[in-house]
Amino acid sequence: MIMSRRTTGLAIEAEGLRRSFGKTRALDGIDLRVPAGTVYGLLGPNGAGKTTAVRVLATLLRPDGGRARVFGHDVVEEADAVRSRVSLTGQYASVDEDLTGAENLVLLGRLLGLRKPAARERAERLLAAFGLTEASGRQVKKYSGGMRRRIDIAASILNTPDLLFLDEPTTGLDPRSRNQVWEIVRAVVSHGTTVLLTTQYLDEADQLAGRIAVVDHGKVIAEGTPGELKSSVGSGTVHLRLRDPAQRPEAEKLLGAALGVAVQPEADPVALTARVGGDGSDLVASEQAARALGDLARAGIVVDDFSLGQPSLDEVFLALTDHPAADERDDQMEAAR
Amino acid sequence: MSDTATTTGRPSSVYVPSAEALATVLAPGARPPRPSALGASLTFGWRAMLKIKHVPEQLFDVTAFPIIMVLMFTYLFGGALADSPRDYLQFFLPGIMVTSVVMITMYTGVGLNTDIEKGVFDRFRTLPVWRPAALVGMIFGDVLRYVLAALVILGVGLVLGFRPDGGVLGVLAGIGLLVVFSFAFSWVWTFFGLILRSEKSVMGVSMMVLFPLTFLSNVFVEPGTMPGWLQAFVKVNPITHLVAAVRAAMAGSSDPSNTMWLLLWSAGFVAVFGTLTMYRYNRR
Ligand SMILES: Nc1ncnc2c1ncn2[C@@H]1O[C@H](COP(=O)(O)OP(=O)(O)OP(=O)(O)O)[C@@H](O)[C@H]1O
Ligand SMILES: [Mg+2]
């Protein structure tokens, strides 16, 4: 059930967005085209400029150069029109931690123009849908990390926005809480809200996003569907653990033949690693891996553990740039370039 | 994906997002009309009150500090400056009330500075409401604190023997003038709260402004004994106008000239610092 009134055309259109903080060029000419009604991933390491991009698009920060439109409205000139259609869940809690969960939602409901009873009712239903009824009367500062994220997202969809910004919604969450957030994001987008999601994890962008822009040093260095990005890197890595270390040389040969790539013996005497895919699709990679496993079985080699992993963000970065995903940007290197 | 109901579980049960439950809250309803400027400001004022409810310690500033000020100055200066502490109190209480409340206005800046560092202001600033509402509401909450401080001081004063000739109405009028001025003056601190980096520097600047402003006035003594250059400053000091007007009101008379000056200063503070504040607030 897609609400088509909100899902046509482009939700975000940015051209050459630039923004500096002193000497740091946080945004160095970003172009984005986000189709409405989809989840769009902004993927990048710490300091890439993800938060800055989100803040510019959400009208919180003025760009130094370039322009951006949200549903056709300029983020600087028509900020109010943009604000009436977007919501932001910031990287750090964007609810009032001194207030209770229920108070936060009622406050926002009132600010969006609901009368007190309507705001209360809306708050109660949101709290229920987000599994926070028990915690509704507790101050948000006493919530767990996962609950905080949920109340934050609940606050953001209070007005059923047309565009929702989620800035690193799962950073710091345990796997279960992360899955909860993913489910929520899927539900939100299935109701026609466009989601711009920033993340440091390719895995997450892959799970949720229809398209991804990889951002580094304030620039988009690659853009496409998750499949396109991954196949530009190679579909991933096969990890094998054998029962008998003595069989490793033979396994290495068989695997190399089946996958057509070089196989690396690891420090662990029973472990082997190989890159698969390269230019093929996921299916081909898994087929290749399956064939390799069959060959090993026929040769009487016992495999205790097998995994076909996706390329990590680091591998994507290595492939797209000539440097690994750096934790902090080095401004001197930047200046020297 | 499981469709387990999320709300019926025991408290310890794990939350499983349910597509159905989420669907009911995601259905786009009609958007309510945008709240009025006053409505939005009052809602933000409600937030300030909720914060007082949850963090009542913050009222310490507006209760303990004024009590200490009254006791200290009444007994310190009372004997020397008038025949007795009790006589001095009749002259001094309106002044110390003004001093204390005006001093408390600086917490507006400190509070804003700490508040704005947190993410919640990002959310407020993406709401389609009248822009100054978040700040106006915050100051509404502070006005409540000013009233509270004024009442505490009045209470202590009455216990110590303060007997205003203006009666209830005169005292209320005096507190009213004080609150109007303090509301206006708070905008100075919202501006500093926005431009300065840390809570500490906001404190520092506030002290540097507030001490001369409150002490170089007619709060403690009549300016007649001061050297001419100082009298010149004291004369134009808005605190002097405020104290004179409040004193007159509480004494049952009125002081139109000082009241007019005080209202002019108030309007000026809102016009100048309100504008500067909003400029900074929008441009961060
Ligand atoms: N307000 C600011 N003042 C100064 N520098 C800033 C400010 N905001 C961001 N920067 C700098 O701009 C660059 C990009 O920051 P940004 O927060 O956008 O990165 P990010 O991709 O969100 O990183 P993270 O994953 O750590 O959240 C960084 O080098 C950061 O230090
Ligand atoms: Mg960030």
JSON list of C-alpha atoms and ligand atoms in Angstrom, two decimals, chain A residues 50-51 91 167-168, ligand 2:
[
{"chain": "A", "resi": 50, "resn": "LYS", "atom": "CA", "xyz": [27.48, 12.71, 6.06]},
{"chain": "A", "resi": 51, "resn": "THR", "atom": "CA", "xyz": [26.13, 14.69, 8.99]},
{"chain": "A", "resi": 91, "resn": "GLN", "atom": "CA", "xyz": [23.17, 11.25, 14.99]},
{"chain": "A", "resi": 167, "resn": "ASP", "atom": "CA", "xyz": [21.75, 10.02, 10.60]},
{"chain": "A", "resi": 168, "resn": "GLU", "atom": "CA", "xyz": [23.55, 6.82, 11.55]},
{"chain": "C", "resi": 2, "resn": "MG", "atom": "MG", "xyz": [27.95, 12.16, 11.43]}
]
